[in-house]
XYZ file of C-alpha atoms in Angstrom:
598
model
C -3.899 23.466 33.623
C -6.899 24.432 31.404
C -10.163 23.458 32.382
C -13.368 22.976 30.184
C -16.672 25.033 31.931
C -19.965 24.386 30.846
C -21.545 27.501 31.331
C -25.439 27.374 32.001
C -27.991 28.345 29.001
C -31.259 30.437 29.590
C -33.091 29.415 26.389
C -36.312 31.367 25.680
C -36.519 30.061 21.672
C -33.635 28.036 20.530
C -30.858 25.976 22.390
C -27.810 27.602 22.398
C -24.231 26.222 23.523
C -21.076 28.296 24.935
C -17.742 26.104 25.462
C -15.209 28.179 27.492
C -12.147 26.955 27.998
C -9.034 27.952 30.259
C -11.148 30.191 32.786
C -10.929 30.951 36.647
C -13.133 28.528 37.725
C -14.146 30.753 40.607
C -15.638 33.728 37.835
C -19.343 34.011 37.350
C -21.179 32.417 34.740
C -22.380 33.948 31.738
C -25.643 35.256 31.547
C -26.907 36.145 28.305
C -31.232 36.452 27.143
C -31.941 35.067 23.464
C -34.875 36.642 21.362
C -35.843 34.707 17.940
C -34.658 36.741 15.202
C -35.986 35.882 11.835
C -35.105 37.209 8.562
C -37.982 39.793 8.458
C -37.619 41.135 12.063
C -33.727 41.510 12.311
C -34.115 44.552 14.385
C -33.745 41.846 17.550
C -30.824 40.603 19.115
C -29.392 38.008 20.804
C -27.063 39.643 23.857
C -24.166 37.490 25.160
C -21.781 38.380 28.579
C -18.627 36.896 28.557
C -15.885 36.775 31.564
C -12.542 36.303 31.094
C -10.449 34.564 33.416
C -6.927 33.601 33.547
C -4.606 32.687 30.555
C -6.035 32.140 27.261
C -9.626 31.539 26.728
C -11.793 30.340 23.621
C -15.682 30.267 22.948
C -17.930 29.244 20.556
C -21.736 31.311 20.893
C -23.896 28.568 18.404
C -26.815 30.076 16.764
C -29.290 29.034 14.479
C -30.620 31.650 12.323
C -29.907 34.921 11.446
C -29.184 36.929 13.939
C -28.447 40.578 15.186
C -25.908 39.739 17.987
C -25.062 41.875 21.184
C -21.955 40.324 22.166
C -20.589 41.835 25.757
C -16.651 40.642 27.172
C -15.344 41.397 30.266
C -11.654 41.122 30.173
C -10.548 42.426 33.284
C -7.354 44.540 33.833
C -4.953 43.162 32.317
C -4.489 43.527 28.441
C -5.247 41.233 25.955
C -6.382 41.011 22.408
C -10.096 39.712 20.729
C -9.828 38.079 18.087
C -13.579 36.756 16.074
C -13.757 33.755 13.864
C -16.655 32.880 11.791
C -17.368 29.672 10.423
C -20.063 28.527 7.023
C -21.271 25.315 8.422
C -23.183 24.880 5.147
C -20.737 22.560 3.533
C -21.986 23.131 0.009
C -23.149 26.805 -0.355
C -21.863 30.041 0.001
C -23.256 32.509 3.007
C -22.778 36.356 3.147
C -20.374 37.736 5.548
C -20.793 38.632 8.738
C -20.740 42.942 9.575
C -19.281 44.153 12.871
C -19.868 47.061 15.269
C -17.450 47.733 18.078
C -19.775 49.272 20.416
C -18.609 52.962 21.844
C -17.085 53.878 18.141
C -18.203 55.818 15.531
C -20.253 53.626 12.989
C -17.991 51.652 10.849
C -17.882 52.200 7.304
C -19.647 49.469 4.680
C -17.662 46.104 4.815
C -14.853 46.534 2.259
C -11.920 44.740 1.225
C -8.882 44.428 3.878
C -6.016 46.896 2.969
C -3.585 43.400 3.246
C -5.882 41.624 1.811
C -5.061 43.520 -1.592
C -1.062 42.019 -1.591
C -1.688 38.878 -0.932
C -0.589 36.864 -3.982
C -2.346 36.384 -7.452
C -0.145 33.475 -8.867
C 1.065 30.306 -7.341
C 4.816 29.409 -7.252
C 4.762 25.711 -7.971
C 7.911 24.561 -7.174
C 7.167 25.767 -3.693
C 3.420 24.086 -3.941
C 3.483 21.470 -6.502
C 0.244 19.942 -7.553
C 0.087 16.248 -7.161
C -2.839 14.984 -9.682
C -4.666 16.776 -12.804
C -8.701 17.502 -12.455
C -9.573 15.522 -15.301
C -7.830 12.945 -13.442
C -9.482 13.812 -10.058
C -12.939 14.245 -11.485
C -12.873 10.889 -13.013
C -11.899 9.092 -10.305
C -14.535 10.740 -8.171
C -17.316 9.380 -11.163
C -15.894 6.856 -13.316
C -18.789 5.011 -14.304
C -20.328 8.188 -15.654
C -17.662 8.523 -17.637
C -17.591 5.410 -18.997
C -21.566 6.526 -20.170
C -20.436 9.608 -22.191
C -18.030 7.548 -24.472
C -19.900 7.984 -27.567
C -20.625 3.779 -28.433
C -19.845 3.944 -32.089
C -16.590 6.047 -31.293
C -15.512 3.830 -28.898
C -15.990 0.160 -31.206
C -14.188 2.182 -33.906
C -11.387 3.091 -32.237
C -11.300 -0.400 -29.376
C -8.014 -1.667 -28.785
C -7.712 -5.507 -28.204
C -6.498 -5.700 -24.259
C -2.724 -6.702 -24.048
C -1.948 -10.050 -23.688
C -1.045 -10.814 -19.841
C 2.688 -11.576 -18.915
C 5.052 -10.163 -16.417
C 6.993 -7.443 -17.044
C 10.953 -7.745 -17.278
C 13.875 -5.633 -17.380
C 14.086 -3.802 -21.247
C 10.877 -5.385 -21.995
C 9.759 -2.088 -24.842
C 6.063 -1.076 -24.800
C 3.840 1.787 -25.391
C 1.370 3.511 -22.441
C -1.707 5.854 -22.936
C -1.678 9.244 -20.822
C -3.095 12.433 -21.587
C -1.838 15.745 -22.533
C -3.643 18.622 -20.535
C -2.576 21.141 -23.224
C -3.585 19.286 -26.395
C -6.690 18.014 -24.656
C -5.729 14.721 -26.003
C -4.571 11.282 -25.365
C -1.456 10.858 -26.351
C 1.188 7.125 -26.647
C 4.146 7.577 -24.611
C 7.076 4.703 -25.735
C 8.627 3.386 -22.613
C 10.770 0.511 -21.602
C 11.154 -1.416 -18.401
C 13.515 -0.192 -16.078
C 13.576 -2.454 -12.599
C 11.366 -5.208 -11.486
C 11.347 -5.545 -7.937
C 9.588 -8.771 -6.070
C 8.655 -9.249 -2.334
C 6.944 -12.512 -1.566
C 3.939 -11.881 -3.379
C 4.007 -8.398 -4.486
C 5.537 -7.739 -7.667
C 6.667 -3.736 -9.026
C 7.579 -2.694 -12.178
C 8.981 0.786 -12.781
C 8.493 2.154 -16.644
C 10.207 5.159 -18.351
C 9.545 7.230 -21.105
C 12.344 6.945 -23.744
C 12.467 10.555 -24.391
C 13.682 11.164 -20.805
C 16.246 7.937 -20.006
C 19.523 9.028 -19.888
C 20.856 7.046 -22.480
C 18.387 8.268 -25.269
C 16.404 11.106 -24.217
C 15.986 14.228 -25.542
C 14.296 15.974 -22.301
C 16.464 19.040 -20.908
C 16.919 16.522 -17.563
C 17.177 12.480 -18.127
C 16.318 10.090 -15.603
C 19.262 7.516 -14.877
C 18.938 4.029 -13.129
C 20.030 5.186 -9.716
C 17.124 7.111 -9.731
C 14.889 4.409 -10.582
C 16.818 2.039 -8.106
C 16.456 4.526 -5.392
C 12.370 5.227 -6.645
C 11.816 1.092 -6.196
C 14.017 0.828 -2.815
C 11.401 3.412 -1.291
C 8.433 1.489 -2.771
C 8.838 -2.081 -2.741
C 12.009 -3.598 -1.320
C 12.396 -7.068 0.705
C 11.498 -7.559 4.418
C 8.800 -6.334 6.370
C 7.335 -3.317 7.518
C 10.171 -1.019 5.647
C 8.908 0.648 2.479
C 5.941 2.445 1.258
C 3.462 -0.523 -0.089
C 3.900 -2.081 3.993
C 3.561 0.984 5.926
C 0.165 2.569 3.619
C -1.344 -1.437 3.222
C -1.393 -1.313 7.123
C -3.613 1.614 7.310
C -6.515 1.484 4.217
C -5.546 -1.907 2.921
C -4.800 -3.801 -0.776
C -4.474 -1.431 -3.161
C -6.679 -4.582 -5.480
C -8.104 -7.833 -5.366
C -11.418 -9.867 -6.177
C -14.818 -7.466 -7.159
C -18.206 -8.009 -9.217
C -17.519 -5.309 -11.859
C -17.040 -6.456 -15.911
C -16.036 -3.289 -16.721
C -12.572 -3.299 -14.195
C -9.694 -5.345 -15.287
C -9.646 -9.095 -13.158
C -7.916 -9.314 -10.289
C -6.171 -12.762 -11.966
C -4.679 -9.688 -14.511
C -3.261 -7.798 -11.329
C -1.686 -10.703 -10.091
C -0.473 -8.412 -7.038
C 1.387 -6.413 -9.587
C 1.933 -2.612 -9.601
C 3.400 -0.399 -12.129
C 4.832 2.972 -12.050
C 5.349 5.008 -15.066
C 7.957 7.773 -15.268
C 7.536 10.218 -18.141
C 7.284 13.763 -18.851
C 3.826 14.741 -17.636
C 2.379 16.988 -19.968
C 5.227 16.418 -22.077
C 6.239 20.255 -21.047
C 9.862 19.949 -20.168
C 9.101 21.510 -16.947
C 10.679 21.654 -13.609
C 7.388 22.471 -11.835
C 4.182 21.657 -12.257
C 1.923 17.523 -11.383
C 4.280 15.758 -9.415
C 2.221 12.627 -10.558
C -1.259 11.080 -10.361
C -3.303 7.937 -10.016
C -5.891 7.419 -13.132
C -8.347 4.906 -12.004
C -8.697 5.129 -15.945
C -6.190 2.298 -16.044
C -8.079 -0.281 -13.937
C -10.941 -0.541 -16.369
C -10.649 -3.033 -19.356
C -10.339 -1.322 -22.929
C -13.546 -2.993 -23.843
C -15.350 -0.027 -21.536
C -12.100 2.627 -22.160
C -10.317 2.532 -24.876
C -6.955 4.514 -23.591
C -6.847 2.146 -20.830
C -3.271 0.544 -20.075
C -5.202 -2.439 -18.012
C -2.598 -1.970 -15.107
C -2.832 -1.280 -11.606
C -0.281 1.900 -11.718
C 0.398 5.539 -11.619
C 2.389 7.705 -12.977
C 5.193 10.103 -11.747
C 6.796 12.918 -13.660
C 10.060 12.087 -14.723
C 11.413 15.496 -15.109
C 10.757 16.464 -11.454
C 12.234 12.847 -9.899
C 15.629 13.553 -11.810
C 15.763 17.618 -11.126
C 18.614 17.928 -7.931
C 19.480 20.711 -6.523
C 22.620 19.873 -8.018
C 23.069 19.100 -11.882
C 26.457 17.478 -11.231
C 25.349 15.269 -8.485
C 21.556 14.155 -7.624
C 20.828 12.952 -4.496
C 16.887 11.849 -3.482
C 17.536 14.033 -0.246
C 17.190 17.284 -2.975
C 14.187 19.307 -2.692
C 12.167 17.790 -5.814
C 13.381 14.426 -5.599
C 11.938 14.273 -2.481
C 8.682 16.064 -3.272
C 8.474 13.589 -5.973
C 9.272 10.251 -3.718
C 6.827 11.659 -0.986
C 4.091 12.013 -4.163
C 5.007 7.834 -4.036
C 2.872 7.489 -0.873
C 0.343 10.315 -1.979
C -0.694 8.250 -5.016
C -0.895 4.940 -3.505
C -3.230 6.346 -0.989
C -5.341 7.293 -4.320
C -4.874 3.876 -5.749
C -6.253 2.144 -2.535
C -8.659 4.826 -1.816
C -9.973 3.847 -5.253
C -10.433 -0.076 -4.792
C -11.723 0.400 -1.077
C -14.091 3.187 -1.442
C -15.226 3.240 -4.942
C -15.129 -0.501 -5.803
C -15.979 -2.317 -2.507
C -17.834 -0.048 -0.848
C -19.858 2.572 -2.816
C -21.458 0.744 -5.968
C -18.693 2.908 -8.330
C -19.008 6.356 -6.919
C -15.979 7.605 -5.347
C -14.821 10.345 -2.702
C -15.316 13.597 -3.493
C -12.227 15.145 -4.155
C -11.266 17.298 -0.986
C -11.753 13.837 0.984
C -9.327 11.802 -1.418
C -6.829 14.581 -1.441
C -6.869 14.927 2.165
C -6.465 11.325 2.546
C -3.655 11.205 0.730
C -1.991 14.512 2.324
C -2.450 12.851 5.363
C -0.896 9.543 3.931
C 2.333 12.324 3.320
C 2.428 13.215 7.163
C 2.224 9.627 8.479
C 5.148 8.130 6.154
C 7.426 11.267 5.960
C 9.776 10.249 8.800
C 9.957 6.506 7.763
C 10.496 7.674 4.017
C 13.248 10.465 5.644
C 11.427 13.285 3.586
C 10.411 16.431 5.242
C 6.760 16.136 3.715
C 3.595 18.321 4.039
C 4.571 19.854 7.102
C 8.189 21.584 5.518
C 10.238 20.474 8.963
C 13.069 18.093 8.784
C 11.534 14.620 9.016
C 13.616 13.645 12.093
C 12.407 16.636 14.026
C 9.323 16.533 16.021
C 9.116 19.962 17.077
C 7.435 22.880 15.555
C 10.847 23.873 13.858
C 12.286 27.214 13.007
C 10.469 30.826 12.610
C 10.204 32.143 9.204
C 9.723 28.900 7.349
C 8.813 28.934 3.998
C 8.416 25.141 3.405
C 5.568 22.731 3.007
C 2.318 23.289 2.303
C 1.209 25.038 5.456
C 2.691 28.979 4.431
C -0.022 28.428 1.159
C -2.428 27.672 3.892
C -1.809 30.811 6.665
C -2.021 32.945 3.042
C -5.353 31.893 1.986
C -6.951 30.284 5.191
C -10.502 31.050 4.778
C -10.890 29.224 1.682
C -13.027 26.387 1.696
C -12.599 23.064 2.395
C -15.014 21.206 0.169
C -14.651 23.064 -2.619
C -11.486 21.722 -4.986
C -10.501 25.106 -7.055
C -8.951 24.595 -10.297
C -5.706 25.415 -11.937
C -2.618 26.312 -10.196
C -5.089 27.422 -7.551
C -5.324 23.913 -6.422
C -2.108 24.278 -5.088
C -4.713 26.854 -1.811
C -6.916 23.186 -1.858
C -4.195 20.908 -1.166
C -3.181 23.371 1.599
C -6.444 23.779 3.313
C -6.598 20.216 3.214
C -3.740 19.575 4.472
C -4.300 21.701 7.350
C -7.812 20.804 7.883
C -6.434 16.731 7.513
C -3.402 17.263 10.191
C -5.763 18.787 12.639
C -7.423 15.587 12.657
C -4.605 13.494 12.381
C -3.097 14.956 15.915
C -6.539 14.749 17.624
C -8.636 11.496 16.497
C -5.690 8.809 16.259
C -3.471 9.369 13.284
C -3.744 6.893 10.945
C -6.500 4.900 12.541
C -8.790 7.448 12.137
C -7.848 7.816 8.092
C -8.249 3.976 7.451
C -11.852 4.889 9.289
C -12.252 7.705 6.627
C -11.712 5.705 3.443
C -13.473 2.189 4.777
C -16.973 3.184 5.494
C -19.607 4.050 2.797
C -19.248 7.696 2.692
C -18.279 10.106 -0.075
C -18.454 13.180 1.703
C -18.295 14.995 5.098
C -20.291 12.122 6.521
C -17.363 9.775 5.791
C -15.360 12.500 8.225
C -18.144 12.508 10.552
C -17.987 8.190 10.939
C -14.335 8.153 11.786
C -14.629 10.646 14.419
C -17.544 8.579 16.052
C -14.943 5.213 15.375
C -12.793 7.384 17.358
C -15.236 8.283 20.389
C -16.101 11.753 18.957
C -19.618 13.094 19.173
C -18.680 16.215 17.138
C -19.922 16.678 13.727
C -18.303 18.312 10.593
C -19.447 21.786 11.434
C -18.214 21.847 15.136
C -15.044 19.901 14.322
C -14.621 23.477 11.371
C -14.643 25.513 14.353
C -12.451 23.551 16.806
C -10.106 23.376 13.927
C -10.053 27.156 13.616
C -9.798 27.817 17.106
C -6.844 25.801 17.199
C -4.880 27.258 14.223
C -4.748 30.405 16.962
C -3.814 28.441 19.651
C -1.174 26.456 17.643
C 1.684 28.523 19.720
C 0.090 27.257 22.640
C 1.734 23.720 24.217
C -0.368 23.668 27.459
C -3.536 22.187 25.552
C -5.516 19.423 26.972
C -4.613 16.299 24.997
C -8.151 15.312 25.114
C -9.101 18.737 24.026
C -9.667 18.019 20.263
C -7.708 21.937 19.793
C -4.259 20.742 19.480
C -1.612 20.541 16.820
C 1.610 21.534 19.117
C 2.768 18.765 21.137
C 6.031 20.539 21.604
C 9.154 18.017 21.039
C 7.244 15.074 21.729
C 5.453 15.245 18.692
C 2.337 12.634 18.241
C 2.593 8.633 18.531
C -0.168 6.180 16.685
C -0.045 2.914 15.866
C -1.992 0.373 13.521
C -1.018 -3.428 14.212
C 2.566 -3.028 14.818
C 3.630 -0.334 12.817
C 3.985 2.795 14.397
C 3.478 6.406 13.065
C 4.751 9.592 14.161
C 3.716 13.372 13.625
C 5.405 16.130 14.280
C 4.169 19.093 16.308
C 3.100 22.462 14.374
C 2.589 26.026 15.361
C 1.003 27.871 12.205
C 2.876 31.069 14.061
C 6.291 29.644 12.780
C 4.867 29.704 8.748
C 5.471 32.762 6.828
C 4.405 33.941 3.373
C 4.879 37.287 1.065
C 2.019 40.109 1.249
C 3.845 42.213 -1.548
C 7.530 41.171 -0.850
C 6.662 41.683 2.818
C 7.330 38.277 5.104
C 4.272 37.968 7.289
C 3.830 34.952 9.651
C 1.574 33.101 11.289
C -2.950 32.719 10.536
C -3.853 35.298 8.022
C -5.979 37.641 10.063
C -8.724 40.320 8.648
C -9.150 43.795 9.830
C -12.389 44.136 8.315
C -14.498 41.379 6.773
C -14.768 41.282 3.225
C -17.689 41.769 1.210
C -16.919 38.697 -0.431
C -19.487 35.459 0.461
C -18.157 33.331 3.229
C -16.969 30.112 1.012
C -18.336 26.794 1.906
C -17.193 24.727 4.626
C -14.409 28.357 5.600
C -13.424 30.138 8.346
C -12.981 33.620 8.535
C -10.493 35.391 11.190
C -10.512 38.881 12.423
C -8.743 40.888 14.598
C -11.980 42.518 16.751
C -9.389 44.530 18.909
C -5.736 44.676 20.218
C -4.418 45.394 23.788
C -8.140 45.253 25.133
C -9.141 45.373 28.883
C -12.611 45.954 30.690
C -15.767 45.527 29.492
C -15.887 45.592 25.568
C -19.078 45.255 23.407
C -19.742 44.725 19.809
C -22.526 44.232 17.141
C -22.242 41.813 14.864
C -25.006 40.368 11.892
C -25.097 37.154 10.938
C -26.536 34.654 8.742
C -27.942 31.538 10.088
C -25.700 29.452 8.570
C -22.616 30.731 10.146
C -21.248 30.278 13.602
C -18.855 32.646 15.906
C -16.408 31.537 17.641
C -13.829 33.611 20.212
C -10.401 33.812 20.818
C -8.979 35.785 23.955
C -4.967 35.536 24.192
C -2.118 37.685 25.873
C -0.704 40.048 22.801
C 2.369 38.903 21.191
């Protein structure tokens, strides 16, 4: 069993704090001497001893300014590799990279770019990582009042549209919807007729499609028929309790809308615990890749204060993408984009209620930033995917807990090995935010498996917080002392360890419970996770498979992004006493990984 040592700290100018974990509790202590380095005098050190012990070890040296470092580990006889990881706490600004000596070797060249590093990919395949929202979408929920204040006043009287009378929706009932078309850069009317209406007790859903893409008069290369739309609402909304999407995401963050003090959002009398679901050809592109869908807060606000408002509480999922199986002669939900597409269902309501929790109730009209929402809603993906039987974010058959197969190529977490030291906080744009949803969904399982599942998300999205902080309350809801920054580096030490299945539970390093997967509950639903080991994820350097973390050879002279870790190999098939120099900034944090070579 591993053990946790607190080693002892001589501090001559600054505190300093070295977690060990899985030594020989009989080795000596560390001893290491600390001398204040400042930015002028960086011709001091700080010198560290390490000593291995038995198994697998990790350890995290904290500093807090720049620093020349002196960094001394004795591994003993047997071999083993070193691997460094280094960690921008700042969770807003980039920092410059760290530059490593090995000790006992000729002086390494300037910092360059990492021979791999060169093949990994430059375009993003998006039927392997479809995006699930638009950043016009995503910005405005994250600001909507602003919005709302750049609407030129004159412009906006001109061109008001009287709100729609209020009635419930029925079955053929014809009407017309705003959305927007990314390419034109323009709102655009999209003609679409009611396709089910589905009521349980009080909740009411009503599922829209485009007319250019039913199956009876569209003109889109792949029409939507009423099985899929039956099949769409059955997932959603259907009759009893605890069985469908709206009960098992409710139960964790809550009503999706209800009673609020803002004019400018639609009444919750209007609601009237209805929500609608548009299907139509996002983009109007014809594509079979590309937004899987998107909640527009947009569409909560009365067309008094936004004119291409559709005064509903609803999102919208692409049509093309629900009704593309794998299969032209025979769809079945179980097919890879159908699925994506009804696992989006649970994504988006996560944004909806996100929205009227956060923004409306809780933050005076400012919402999430983005990485939080996303993550959220990834998360939302991983808690529902077994109950929905989709294989979700993690790309492992729903019904199996284990870490699955080698060599997979599914889910969102091969995107993530690829481009791991990415940041976390910062949302990139384009197809690249296909690498943000990935990091975030990494980042947002880590936490998942270690602070209580879903518990710990409804903590994220119910508390006042629109940043890291809101991260930071749920772990302390949870019993966690640790802060963003440390909870970075535990989260990178255990994307190493992720092969590992010996892990404290308690350990706050674990995402590989082996078959027994992870258990939470809220109330009396239960939700389960499945185990991952990052090792089993492969991508494509150049055609090439390559599995498991991506891992540098030689830092980059690229900035360390915000809120990223960094991982490098520092040697392989070490033993003895081994000693490097390393230069950092003050802003970034080391961490250490010992393990047995593969």
């Amino acid at each position: 069993m591993n053990k946790n040592i607190s080693l002892p700290v001589i501090c001559l100018a600054s505190l300093l704090i070295l977690a060990r974990c899985g030594a020989d509790p009989t080795a000596t202590d560390a001893a290491y001497s600390l001398i204040r380095v400042t930015p002028e005098n960086l011709t001091s050190t700080n010198t560290y001893t390490d000593t291995y012990g038995t198994g697998y070890e990790y350890y995290m040296l904290d500093t807090a300014q720049d620093v020349n470092l002196e960094y001394t580990l004795d591994i003993g006889p047997s071999m083993k590799d070193v691997y460094f990881i280094f960690t921008n706490i700042d969770p807003y600004s980039e920092t410059s990279s760290p530059t490593i000596h090995k000790k006992n070797q000729p002086e390494s060249p300037a910092a360059g770019p990492d021979p791999a590093h060169d093949l990994k990919p430059t375009a993003i395949d998006l039927n392997k990582s479809p995006i699930t929202s638009k950043i016009e979408v995503a910005e405005f929920n994250r600001d909507p009042f602003s919005f709302l204040n750049k609407l030129n006043p004159v412009s906006r009287l001109l061109n008001i549209v009287p709100s729609p009378e209020q009635r419930s929706d029925n079955a053929d009932d014809a009407g017309v919807f705003y959305d927007y078309d990314a390419k034109k850069k323009a709102f655009i009317t999209v003609k679409a007729t009611c396709r089910k209406v589905v009521t349980d007790g009080r909740m009411t859903l009503n599922i829209w499609v485009a007319d250019d893409c039913w199956a009876e008069t569209g003109s889109k290369s792949i029409l939507v028929t009423q099985e899929m739309v039956d099949t769409t609402a059955e997932k959603f909304l259907r009759s009893g309790a605890d069985n469908d999407i709206y009960d098992w995401v409710t139960n964790i963050y809550g009503q999706p809308w209800g009673g609020h003090a803002s004019p400018e959002l639609i009444a919750n009398e209007k609601y009237n615990n209805s929500i609608t679901i548009l299907l139509n050809d996002i983009d109007n592109d014809d594509a079979s890749g590309g937004v899987l869908g998107y909640f527009w807060a947009k569409d909560n606000f009365i067309r008094k204060y936004f004119p291409y408002s559709n005064e509903r509480i609803m999102f919208y999922l692409d049509a093309i993408l629900l009704a593309k199986g794998d299969n032209p002669a025979a769809w079945n939900v179980t097919d890879s984009m159908p699925s994506q597409v009804i696992s989006t269902l649970s994504h988006e309501f996560q944004h909806m209620i996100h929205f009227y929790q956060k923004t409306v109730l809780r933050t005076n009209g400012i919402g999430s930033e983005i990485w939080i929402d996303e993550m959220c809603s990834l998360a939302t993906e991983d808690l529902v995917a077994d109950k929905l039987q989709v294989n979700g974010p993690r790309g492992i058959f729903y019904n199996d807990p284990s870490t699955g197969q080698p060599n997979n190529r599914d889910g969102r977490l091969p995107l993530y090995n690829c481009f791991n030291e990415y940041s976390v906080t910062r949302w990139y744009g384009g197809d690249w935010s296909c690498v943000s949803y990935a990091v975030n969904f990494a980042l947002g399982a880590y936490l998942a498996r270690n602070f209580g599942g879903a518990a710990f998300f409804r903590d994220v999205v119910q508390n006042g917080f629109t940043d890291y902080n809101a991260v930071e309350y749920a772990l302390a809801r949870r019993g966690s002392q640790d802060g963003f920054s440390t909870i970075l580096r535990k989260w990178a030490v255990s994307n190493l360890l992720s092969n590992k299945i010996d892990l404290l539970l308690n350990d706050s390093y674990k995402y590989n419970n082996s078959t027994a997967g992870f258990t939470n509950s809220i109330g009396s639903i239960k939700y389960k996770l499945g185990s991952i080991n990052l090792y089993n994820y492969e991508y494509a350097l150049a055609g090439n498979p390559h599995a498991g973390p991506y891992i540098y050879t030689s830092i980059p002279r690229n900035p360390l992004q915000p809120a990223s870790n960094i991982y490098f190999k520092a040697g392989t098939s070490l033993a003895g006493k081994q000693s490097w120099s390393i230069r950092m900034d003050r802003n970034v944090r080391m961490s250490v990984v010992v393990k047995d070579p593969p």
